[in-house]
Coordinates of C-alpha atoms in Angstrom, one line a residue:
X1 CA 100.8 108.2 95.4
X2 CA 105.0 108.2 95.6
X3 CA 105.2 112.0 96.8
X4 CA 102.4 110.8 99.7
X5 CA 103.6 110.1 102.9
X6 CA 101.1 108.0 104.1
X7 CA 101.4 105.7 101.6
X8 CA 105.0 105.2 101.7
X9 CA 104.3 104.5 105.4
X10 CA 102.6 102.2 104.6
X11 CA 105.7 100.1 102.2
X12 CA 106.5 98.4 105.9
X13 CA 105.8 94.9 106.5
X14 CA 105.1 95.3 109.9
X15 CA 102.2 98.4 108.7
X16 CA 100.9 95.7 106.7
X17 CA 101.4 92.6 109.3
X18 CA 99.0 94.5 111.7
X19 CA 95.9 95.8 109.2
X20 CA 95.9 91.8 108.2
X21 CA 95.3 91.2 111.5
X22 CA 93.0 93.5 112.4
X23 CA 90.8 92.8 109.4
X24 CA 91.9 89.3 109.5
X25 CA 92.5 89.1 105.9
X26 CA 94.3 86.6 104.3
X27 CA 95.4 87.4 100.7
X28 CA 97.1 85.6 98.0
X29 CA 97.2 87.6 95.0
X30 CA 100.3 89.6 96.0
X31 CA 100.4 93.8 94.9
X32 CA 96.8 93.6 94.7
X33 CA 96.0 92.4 98.2
X34 CA 98.3 95.8 99.5
X35 CA 95.8 97.8 97.3
X36 CA 92.5 96.1 98.7
X37 CA 93.9 96.1 102.3
X38 CA 95.5 99.5 102.0
X39 CA 91.8 101.1 100.6
X40 CA 90.0 99.1 103.2
X41 CA 91.9 101.7 106.1
X42 CA 92.8 104.6 103.7
X43 CA 89.5 104.9 101.3
X44 CA 91.3 108.0 100.3
X45 CA 94.2 107.4 98.6
X46 CA 92.7 105.5 96.2
X47 CA 90.1 106.6 93.3
X48 CA 87.7 103.5 91.9
X49 CA 87.4 103.2 88.3
X50 CA 83.6 101.5 87.1
X51 CA 84.3 98.0 85.4
X52 CA 85.1 98.9 82.2
X53 CA 88.7 99.5 83.2
X54 CA 89.4 95.9 84.5
X55 CA 86.6 94.1 82.4
X56 CA 88.1 90.4 84.0
X57 CA 86.8 88.0 81.9
X58 CA 87.2 84.8 84.4
X59 CA 84.4 82.9 85.7
X60 CA 85.8 80.4 88.8
X61 CA 84.2 82.4 91.1
X62 CA 80.6 81.6 89.9
X63 CA 82.0 77.5 91.4
X64 CA 82.3 79.6 95.1
X65 CA 79.6 82.0 95.0
X66 CA 76.5 81.0 92.6
X67 CA 75.4 82.3 89.8
X68 CA 73.5 85.3 91.6
X69 CA 76.1 86.8 93.6
X70 CA 78.7 86.0 91.0
X71 CA 76.2 87.7 88.1
X72 CA 76.2 90.9 90.1
X73 CA 79.8 91.5 90.1
X74 CA 80.5 90.1 87.0
X75 CA 77.8 92.1 85.0
X76 CA 79.5 94.9 83.4
X77 CA 77.7 97.5 80.9
X78 CA 79.0 99.7 79.0
X79 CA 82.2 100.4 76.8
X80 CA 85.0 97.9 78.1
X81 CA 88.4 100.0 78.0
X82 CA 90.4 97.0 79.7
X83 CA 90.0 93.3 79.3
X84 CA 91.7 91.3 81.7
X85 CA 92.4 87.6 80.8
X86 CA 92.7 86.8 84.8
X87 CA 92.4 82.8 86.0
X88 CA 91.8 80.6 82.8
X89 CA 89.9 82.7 80.6
X90 CA 91.7 83.8 77.3
X91 CA 90.9 86.9 75.5
X92 CA 88.5 87.3 72.7
X93 CA 90.1 87.6 69.1
X94 CA 87.3 90.1 68.5
X95 CA 85.8 92.8 70.7

């Protein structure tokens, strides 16, 4: 990525502000928002990993979207490679 002209051109506040305007994007997660926003415009810059590489443990979004929708995105089958203790979650003592 460091050698990508396109990626490096995106490291510019004006460019990011224009993308935020285009997508009506209001983020609050810093670098995660940067990757989400630039990935919407330039998906060729990124390779999507399956959920086992970022198994998020927080369940707080269930309160906002409801159980049915939450489970569609929170469920992750298979061997977990990385546990992500986001939100108020704690890492389990044993996996």
